mmCIF file of C-alpha atoms and ligand atoms in Angstrom:
data_model
loop_
_atom_site.group_PDB
_atom_site.id
_atom_site.type_symbol
_atom_site.label_atom_id
_atom_site.label_comp_id
_atom_site.label_asym_id
_atom_site.label_seq_id
_atom_site.Cartn_x
_atom_site.Cartn_y
_atom_site.Cartn_z
ATOM 1 C CA MET A 1 15.672 -0.854 9.712
ATOM 2 C CA THR A 2 12.336 0.805 9.046
ATOM 3 C CA ASN A 3 11.759 1.643 5.632
ATOM 4 C CA LYS A 4 12.544 5.329 5.887
ATOM 5 C CA ASP A 5 16.026 4.004 7.092
ATOM 6 C CA ASP A 6 16.287 2.205 3.721
ATOM 7 C CA GLN A 7 15.254 5.652 1.749
ATOM 8 C CA GLU A 8 17.880 7.453 3.704
ATOM 9 C CA LEU A 9 20.608 4.735 3.021
ATOM 10 C CA ASN A 10 19.642 4.377 -0.457
ATOM 11 C CA LEU A 11 19.624 8.032 -0.501
ATOM 12 C CA SER A 12 23.021 7.860 0.476
ATOM 13 C CA ILE A 13 24.788 4.491 -1.573
ATOM 14 C CA VAL A 14 23.365 6.941 -4.523
ATOM 15 C CA ALA A 15 25.034 10.129 -3.831
ATOM 16 C CA ASP A 16 28.546 8.279 -2.832
ATOM 17 C CA GLU A 17 28.549 6.659 -6.454
ATOM 18 C CA ILE A 18 27.897 9.736 -7.808
ATOM 19 C CA ILE A 19 30.555 10.255 -6.485
ATOM 20 C CA ARG A 20 33.223 8.001 -7.601
ATOM 21 C CA SER A 21 31.504 7.643 -10.356
ATOM 22 C CA ARG A 22 33.575 9.220 -13.909
ATOM 23 C CA ARG A 23 30.873 8.712 -16.321
ATOM 24 C CA ILE A 24 27.491 9.406 -15.113
ATOM 25 C CA VAL A 25 23.557 9.755 -17.332
ATOM 26 C CA ALA A 26 20.319 10.382 -16.624
ATOM 27 C CA PHE A 27 17.407 8.463 -18.322
ATOM 28 C CA THR A 28 14.217 10.293 -17.588
ATOM 29 C CA GLY A 29 10.384 9.085 -18.288
ATOM 30 C CA ALA A 30 7.432 11.189 -17.955
ATOM 31 C CA GLY A 31 7.532 10.862 -14.357
ATOM 32 C CA VAL A 32 9.795 13.254 -13.898
ATOM 33 C CA SER A 33 7.440 16.232 -15.743
ATOM 34 C CA THR A 34 4.426 15.122 -13.195
ATOM 35 C CA GLU A 35 5.415 16.968 -10.874
ATOM 36 C CA SER A 36 5.209 20.132 -13.549
ATOM 37 C CA GLY A 37 1.237 19.009 -14.333
ATOM 38 C CA ILE A 38 2.281 17.073 -17.545
ATOM 39 C CA PRO A 39 0.221 13.296 -17.162
ATOM 40 C CA ASP A 40 2.336 10.707 -17.790
ATOM 41 C CA PHE A 41 1.342 8.242 -19.720
ATOM 42 C CA ARG A 42 0.389 4.890 -17.717
ATOM 43 C CA SER A 43 -0.581 5.373 -14.088
ATOM 44 C CA PRO A 44 -3.264 5.271 -13.580
ATOM 45 C CA GLY A 45 -4.903 8.041 -15.186
ATOM 46 C CA GLY A 46 -2.371 9.204 -17.557
ATOM 47 C CA ILE A 47 -2.926 9.683 -21.195
ATOM 48 C CA TRP A 48 -3.039 6.207 -22.534
ATOM 49 C CA SER A 49 -5.972 5.795 -20.035
ATOM 50 C CA ARG A 50 -8.014 8.632 -21.803
ATOM 51 C CA PHE A 51 -6.974 8.217 -25.156
ATOM 52 C CA ASP A 52 -6.075 5.266 -27.103
ATOM 53 C CA PRO A 53 -1.872 5.110 -28.192
ATOM 54 C CA TRP A 54 -3.450 3.383 -31.785
ATOM 55 C CA ASP A 55 -4.375 6.669 -32.429
ATOM 56 C CA PHE A 56 -1.242 8.175 -32.009
ATOM 57 C CA THR A 57 -0.116 6.771 -35.225
ATOM 58 C CA MET A 58 2.429 8.081 -37.781
ATOM 59 C CA ASP A 59 -0.469 5.495 -40.526
ATOM 60 C CA ARG A 60 -3.694 7.039 -38.690
ATOM 61 C CA PHE A 61 -2.248 10.886 -38.072
ATOM 62 C CA LEU A 62 -1.530 10.555 -41.957
ATOM 63 C CA SER A 63 -4.571 8.812 -42.764
ATOM 64 C CA ASN A 64 -7.165 10.811 -42.380
ATOM 65 C CA GLU A 65 -8.837 14.581 -40.448
ATOM 66 C CA SER A 66 -10.397 12.975 -37.785
ATOM 67 C CA SER A 67 -7.219 10.212 -36.693
ATOM 68 C CA ARG A 68 -5.220 14.440 -37.060
ATOM 69 C CA ARG A 69 -7.762 16.469 -34.915
ATOM 70 C CA LYS A 70 -7.562 13.263 -32.048
ATOM 71 C CA GLN A 71 -4.216 13.339 -32.090
ATOM 72 C CA TRP A 72 -4.080 17.186 -31.715
ATOM 73 C CA GLN A 73 -6.977 16.880 -28.658
ATOM 74 C CA ILE A 74 -4.169 14.542 -27.384
ATOM 75 C CA LEU A 75 -1.366 16.882 -27.557
ATOM 76 C CA ARG A 76 -3.914 19.743 -26.236
ATOM 77 C CA GLU A 77 -5.003 17.683 -23.349
ATOM 78 C CA GLY A 78 -1.618 16.450 -22.542
ATOM 79 C CA GLY A 79 -0.044 19.873 -21.588
ATOM 80 C CA PHE A 80 1.892 20.222 -24.514
ATOM 81 C CA PHE A 81 0.219 23.619 -25.261
ATOM 82 C CA GLY A 82 0.414 25.333 -21.682
ATOM 83 C CA VAL A 83 3.183 26.539 -20.103
ATOM 84 C CA VAL A 84 5.134 24.785 -17.931
ATOM 85 C CA GLU A 85 7.658 25.136 -15.598
ATOM 86 C CA PRO A 86 10.618 22.614 -14.666
ATOM 87 C CA ASN A 87 9.922 21.225 -11.336
ATOM 88 C CA PRO A 88 12.908 19.787 -8.395
ATOM 89 C CA ALA A 89 13.526 16.984 -10.636
ATOM 90 C CA HIS A 90 14.156 18.527 -13.403
ATOM 91 C CA PHE A 91 16.479 21.654 -11.165
ATOM 92 C CA ALA A 92 18.464 18.520 -10.203
ATOM 93 C CA LEU A 93 19.967 17.316 -12.639
ATOM 94 C CA ALA A 94 20.947 21.018 -14.451
ATOM 95 C CA ARG A 95 22.883 21.028 -11.009
ATOM 96 C CA LEU A 96 24.485 17.773 -11.816
ATOM 97 C CA GLU A 97 25.926 18.723 -14.819
ATOM 98 C CA GLU A 98 26.665 22.472 -13.113
ATOM 99 C CA LEU A 99 28.806 19.887 -10.567
ATOM 100 C CA GLY A 100 30.336 18.185 -13.277
ATOM 101 C CA LYS A 101 28.567 15.312 -12.825
ATOM 102 C CA LEU A 102 26.463 14.404 -15.523
ATOM 103 C CA ASP A 103 27.895 13.647 -19.091
ATOM 104 C CA CYS A 104 24.103 14.158 -20.468
ATOM 105 C CA VAL A 105 20.364 13.533 -19.905
ATOM 106 C CA ILE A 106 18.933 10.870 -22.270
ATOM 107 C CA THR A 107 14.838 11.729 -22.168
ATOM 108 C CA GLN A 108 11.724 10.077 -24.047
ATOM 109 C CA ASN A 109 10.116 13.134 -23.142
ATOM 110 C CA ILE A 110 8.955 16.251 -25.712
ATOM 111 C CA ASP A 111 8.207 19.433 -22.495
ATOM 112 C CA ASN A 112 11.723 20.619 -23.352
ATOM 113 C CA LEU A 113 12.260 21.632 -19.726
ATOM 114 C CA HIS A 114 15.101 20.007 -18.939
ATOM 115 C CA GLN A 115 16.967 23.052 -20.981
ATOM 116 C CA LYS A 116 14.223 25.324 -19.711
ATOM 117 C CA ALA A 117 15.223 24.446 -15.895
ATOM 118 C CA GLY A 118 18.873 24.976 -17.055
ATOM 119 C CA ASN A 119 20.850 22.087 -18.431
ATOM 120 C CA THR A 120 22.878 22.843 -21.340
ATOM 121 C CA PRO A 121 20.811 22.207 -24.906
ATOM 122 C CA ASP A 122 23.952 19.908 -26.453
ATOM 123 C CA ARG A 123 23.787 17.177 -23.271
ATOM 124 C CA VAL A 124 20.419 16.747 -23.595
ATOM 125 C CA LEU A 125 18.948 13.979 -26.205
ATOM 126 C CA GLU A 126 15.933 13.873 -26.784
ATOM 127 C CA LEU A 127 14.585 10.482 -27.710
ATOM 128 C CA HIS A 128 11.473 11.007 -29.082
ATOM 129 C CA GLY A 129 11.524 14.888 -30.268
ATOM 130 C CA ASN A 130 10.678 18.088 -29.222
ATOM 131 C CA MET A 131 6.540 19.630 -28.823
ATOM 132 C CA GLN A 132 8.012 23.087 -29.263
ATOM 133 C CA TRP A 133 7.964 23.040 -32.853
ATOM 134 C CA ILE A 134 6.129 21.926 -35.804
ATOM 135 C CA VAL A 135 7.130 20.908 -39.193
ATOM 136 C CA CYS A 136 4.708 20.368 -42.879
ATOM 137 C CA LEU A 137 4.879 17.464 -44.098
ATOM 138 C CA ASP A 138 4.841 18.987 -47.451
ATOM 139 C CA CYS A 139 6.987 22.567 -48.068
ATOM 140 C CA THR A 140 9.148 21.656 -45.227
ATOM 141 C CA LYS A 141 7.893 25.011 -43.340
ATOM 142 C CA ARG A 142 8.461 25.115 -39.142
ATOM 143 C CA TYR A 143 6.094 27.129 -36.795
ATOM 144 C CA LYS A 144 7.157 27.705 -33.012
ATOM 145 C CA THR A 145 4.637 25.520 -31.364
ATOM 146 C CA ASP A 146 2.772 28.900 -30.093
ATOM 147 C CA ALA A 147 2.172 30.615 -33.125
ATOM 148 C CA ILE A 148 -0.383 27.120 -33.626
ATOM 149 C CA VAL A 149 -1.723 27.257 -30.357
ATOM 150 C CA GLU A 150 -2.934 30.931 -31.491
ATOM 151 C CA GLN A 151 -3.267 30.043 -35.370
ATOM 152 C CA LEU A 152 -5.689 26.740 -33.463
ATOM 153 C CA LYS A 153 -7.739 29.378 -30.858
ATOM 154 C CA SER A 154 -8.030 32.472 -33.051
ATOM 155 C CA THR A 155 -9.353 30.156 -35.672
ATOM 156 C CA GLY A 156 -11.475 27.997 -33.253
ATOM 157 C CA MET A 157 -10.068 24.935 -35.103
ATOM 158 C CA ASP A 158 -8.686 21.706 -34.305
ATOM 159 C CA VAL A 159 -6.311 20.758 -36.702
ATOM 160 C CA PRO A 160 -3.923 23.812 -37.878
ATOM 161 C CA GLN A 161 -2.804 23.390 -41.699
ATOM 162 C CA CYS A 162 0.403 25.179 -43.006
ATOM 163 C CA GLU A 163 0.138 29.343 -44.287
ATOM 164 C CA ASP A 164 2.150 28.106 -47.097
ATOM 165 C CA CYS A 165 1.174 25.733 -48.520
ATOM 166 C CA GLY A 166 -1.640 24.360 -47.058
ATOM 167 C CA GLY A 167 0.082 20.764 -45.861
ATOM 168 C CA ILE A 168 -0.686 18.582 -42.975
ATOM 169 C CA LEU A 169 1.657 20.122 -39.934
ATOM 170 C CA LYS A 170 2.823 17.623 -37.835
ATOM 171 C CA PRO A 171 4.423 18.036 -34.658
ATOM 172 C CA ASP A 172 7.911 18.149 -34.784
ATOM 173 C CA VAL A 173 7.671 14.741 -32.126
ATOM 174 C CA VAL A 174 7.877 11.205 -32.706
ATOM 175 C CA PHE A 175 4.588 9.567 -33.258
ATOM 176 C CA PHE A 176 4.759 5.296 -33.382
ATOM 177 C CA GLY A 177 5.784 3.181 -35.964
ATOM 178 C CA GLU A 178 8.063 6.214 -36.880
ATOM 179 C CA SER A 179 11.550 6.018 -36.783
ATOM 180 C CA LEU A 180 13.209 8.163 -33.731
ATOM 181 C CA PRO A 181 16.213 10.662 -34.949
ATOM 182 C CA TYR A 182 19.012 8.153 -35.736
ATOM 183 C CA ASN A 183 22.018 10.394 -34.736
ATOM 184 C CA ILE A 184 20.430 11.429 -31.156
ATOM 185 C CA LEU A 185 19.377 7.358 -31.530
ATOM 186 C CA ASN A 186 23.528 6.641 -31.880
ATOM 187 C CA ALA A 187 24.343 9.035 -29.405
ATOM 188 C CA SER A 188 22.094 7.702 -26.818
ATOM 189 C CA VAL A 189 24.051 3.792 -27.109
ATOM 190 C CA GLU A 190 27.452 5.136 -27.128
ATOM 191 C CA TYR A 191 26.718 7.405 -23.938
ATOM 192 C CA SER A 192 24.870 4.315 -22.434
ATOM 193 C CA LYS A 193 27.437 1.978 -23.366
ATOM 194 C CA SER A 194 30.537 4.072 -21.803
ATOM 195 C CA CYS A 195 29.079 4.916 -18.253
ATOM 196 C CA ASP A 196 29.937 3.698 -15.328
ATOM 197 C CA LEU A 197 26.566 5.007 -13.539
ATOM 198 C CA PHE A 198 23.135 4.976 -14.800
ATOM 199 C CA ILE A 199 20.416 6.977 -13.373
ATOM 200 C CA ALA A 200 16.643 6.209 -14.767
ATOM 201 C CA ILE A 201 14.537 8.385 -13.823
ATOM 202 C CA GLY A 202 10.028 8.703 -13.714
ATOM 203 C CA SER A 203 9.832 6.136 -16.599
ATOM 204 C CA SER A 204 8.453 2.592 -16.611
ATOM 205 C CA LEU A 205 10.909 1.561 -19.177
ATOM 206 C CA ALA A 206 8.002 -0.096 -20.665
ATOM 207 C CA VAL A 207 9.167 1.320 -24.594
ATOM 208 C CA THR A 208 11.534 0.093 -26.697
ATOM 209 C CA PRO A 209 14.662 1.555 -28.467
ATOM 210 C CA ALA A 210 14.242 3.917 -25.535
ATOM 211 C CA ALA A 211 14.058 1.300 -22.394
ATOM 212 C CA TYR A 212 17.317 -0.213 -24.474
ATOM 213 C CA MET A 213 19.649 2.425 -23.026
ATOM 214 C CA PRO A 214 19.668 1.159 -19.163
ATOM 215 C CA SER A 215 20.696 -2.612 -20.488
ATOM 216 C CA TYR A 216 23.363 -1.008 -22.953
ATOM 217 C CA ALA A 217 24.964 0.211 -19.717
ATOM 218 C CA LEU A 218 24.568 -2.553 -17.394
ATOM 219 C CA GLU A 219 25.853 -4.950 -20.220
ATOM 220 C CA SER A 220 29.044 -2.722 -20.121
ATOM 221 C CA GLY A 221 29.467 -3.015 -16.835
ATOM 222 C CA ALA A 222 27.371 0.399 -15.267
ATOM 223 C CA LYS A 223 25.962 0.389 -12.371
ATOM 224 C CA LEU A 224 22.239 1.062 -12.712
ATOM 225 C CA VAL A 225 20.097 3.826 -10.370
ATOM 226 C CA ILE A 226 16.320 3.561 -11.178
ATOM 227 C CA ILE A 227 14.313 6.230 -9.304
ATOM 228 C CA ASN A 228 10.559 5.604 -10.168
ATOM 229 C CA ILE A 229 6.422 5.699 -8.588
ATOM 230 C CA GLY A 230 5.595 2.463 -10.432
ATOM 231 C CA GLU A 231 7.438 -0.913 -10.970
ATOM 232 C CA THR A 232 9.809 -1.480 -14.028
ATOM 233 C CA PRO A 233 11.212 -5.058 -15.792
ATOM 234 C CA LEU A 234 14.821 -3.752 -14.635
ATOM 235 C CA ASP A 235 13.439 -3.096 -10.697
ATOM 236 C CA SER A 236 15.272 -7.068 -10.376
ATOM 237 C CA ARG A 237 18.589 -5.277 -12.083
ATOM 238 C CA ALA A 238 19.006 -2.635 -10.621
ATOM 239 C CA ASN A 239 21.548 -1.985 -8.379
ATOM 240 C CA VAL A 240 19.894 0.543 -5.863
ATOM 241 C CA LEU A 241 16.029 0.691 -6.154
ATOM 242 C CA ILE A 242 14.220 3.597 -4.715
ATOM 243 C CA GLN A 243 10.266 3.453 -5.237
ATOM 244 C CA GLY A 244 9.838 7.762 -4.124
ATOM 245 C CA LYS A 245 8.499 10.951 -5.671
ATOM 246 C CA ALA A 246 11.268 12.229 -8.437
ATOM 247 C CA GLY A 247 11.081 15.728 -7.478
ATOM 248 C CA LEU A 248 12.026 14.900 -3.434
ATOM 249 C CA VAL A 249 14.429 12.076 -4.191
ATOM 250 C CA MET A 250 17.116 13.927 -6.665
ATOM 251 C CA SER A 251 16.543 17.109 -4.212
ATOM 252 C CA ARG A 252 17.987 14.859 -0.855
ATOM 253 C CA ILE A 253 20.458 13.177 -3.190
ATOM 254 C CA ILE A 254 21.856 16.048 -4.966
ATOM 255 C CA GLU A 255 21.641 17.869 -0.869
ATOM 256 C CA LYS A 256 24.382 14.965 -0.274
ATOM 257 C CA VAL A 257 26.525 15.471 -3.417
ATOM 258 C CA SER A 258 27.510 18.613 -2.470
ATOM 259 C CA GLN A 259 27.681 17.804 0.866
ATOM 260 C CA ARG A 260 30.394 15.103 -0.052
ATOM 261 C CA LEU A 261 31.920 18.349 -2.334
ATOM 262 C CA CYS A 262 31.470 20.869 0.169
ATOM 263 C CA VAL A 263 30.438 23.158 -2.699
HETATM 264 N N1 APR B 301 8.134 10.461 -8.832
HETATM 265 C C1 APR B 301 8.158 8.802 -9.753
HETATM 266 N N2 APR B 301 7.638 7.966 -10.981
HETATM 267 C C2 APR B 301 6.285 8.569 -11.133
HETATM 268 C C3 APR B 301 6.287 10.069 -10.276
HETATM 269 C C4 APR B 301 6.851 11.075 -10.062
HETATM 270 N N3 APR B 301 6.650 12.454 -9.949
HETATM 271 N N4 APR B 301 5.026 10.093 -11.368
HETATM 272 C C5 APR B 301 5.022 9.129 -12.051
HETATM 273 N N5 APR B 301 5.708 8.009 -12.411
HETATM 274 C C6 APR B 301 6.517 6.687 -12.753
HETATM 275 C C7 APR B 301 4.868 6.362 -13.068
HETATM 276 O O1 APR B 301 5.394 5.502 -11.707
HETATM 277 C C8 APR B 301 5.832 5.508 -14.472
HETATM 278 O O2 APR B 301 6.511 4.251 -13.932
HETATM 279 O O3 APR B 301 7.065 7.278 -14.155
HETATM 280 C C9 APR B 301 6.689 6.336 -14.429
HETATM 281 C C10 APR B 301 6.394 6.846 -16.619
HETATM 282 O O4 APR B 301 5.737 5.355 -16.870
HETATM 283 P P1 APR B 301 5.349 5.586 -18.417
HETATM 284 O O5 APR B 301 4.400 6.314 -18.310
HETATM 285 O O6 APR B 301 5.512 4.868 -19.685
HETATM 286 O O7 APR B 301 6.425 7.069 -19.134
HETATM 287 P P2 APR B 301 7.694 7.138 -20.264
HETATM 288 O O8 APR B 301 7.847 5.720 -19.170
HETATM 289 O O9 APR B 301 8.464 7.797 -20.436
HETATM 290 O O10 APR B 301 6.488 6.555 -21.494
HETATM 291 C C11 APR B 301 7.914 5.596 -22.348
HETATM 292 O O11 APR B 301 5.488 6.207 -23.783
HETATM 293 O O12 APR B 301 3.611 6.211 -25.122
HETATM 294 C C12 APR B 301 5.746 6.455 -25.432
HETATM 295 O O13 APR B 301 6.192 8.670 -26.282
HETATM 296 C C13 APR B 301 5.851 7.113 -25.003
HETATM 297 O O14 APR B 301 7.308 8.913 -24.220
HETATM 298 C C14 APR B 301 6.043 7.919 -24.154
HETATM 299 C C15 APR B 301 7.008 6.527 -23.701
HETATM 300 ZN ZN1 ZN B 302 3.860 23.736 -45.796
#
């Protein structure tokens, strides 16, 4: 069989698994958003090839202004301040929910693109937060990110300040060294342990505790599908491994699921 035949067969196997499964969880990483123009972290040219992850820690952020300046630069260059649109991978997952074949999306991404593509916000579990909001660490005032981006542009500042108290502003995302939102993490573990099909898309599965989710699913008897360009530590344990672009692969899988459901 050629690689192409292999790939086609795997797409059909995944579509069949989706049809026969009752509890389906999708798990996404930065690789589902690269086709929307947002760089991932660990691919060649990714964010951590241009910035030092150790600058992106809570301690560093609190410790001095120059570290805060660097972290705002990472967010700016990471494409989190521009207008980004969902791509076919996001739309495929929204369609899967529409077809009644998706319990939730557990995502490490902070770009809000699953919600923008049509997934119900309550069904998008954002382990690392969401770039839509910026919060004052002193008086807890919350700002829409667009408003702060405007402030940075109009004042020429590169580190924003709270208008009310002059306090330190921080994006409502999880920095290294910060704990993940407890209720979101808890719900993600529950969904992972109770699903019968776990589809991991566009993640290197390198960062815990997020990367424990596929293992929880496997240990609870679920089938694991991995769709990723690069290798992951769980490739050998996947029931189906598809090394390809998330947008194309997910679109082809949804096509096959729709055919099988005659919708
Ligand atoms: N289609 C499929 N896979 C892709 C695509 C694509 N279009 N683009 C990139 N990939 C793959 C890469 O090969 C890589 O293996 O997606 C994976 C992305 O891995 P990472 O860059 O490590 O991103 P992620 O797994 O989300 O990182 C987890 O690490 O730095 C922290 O907080 C950050 O949430 C992030 C976490
Ligand atoms: Zn404040």
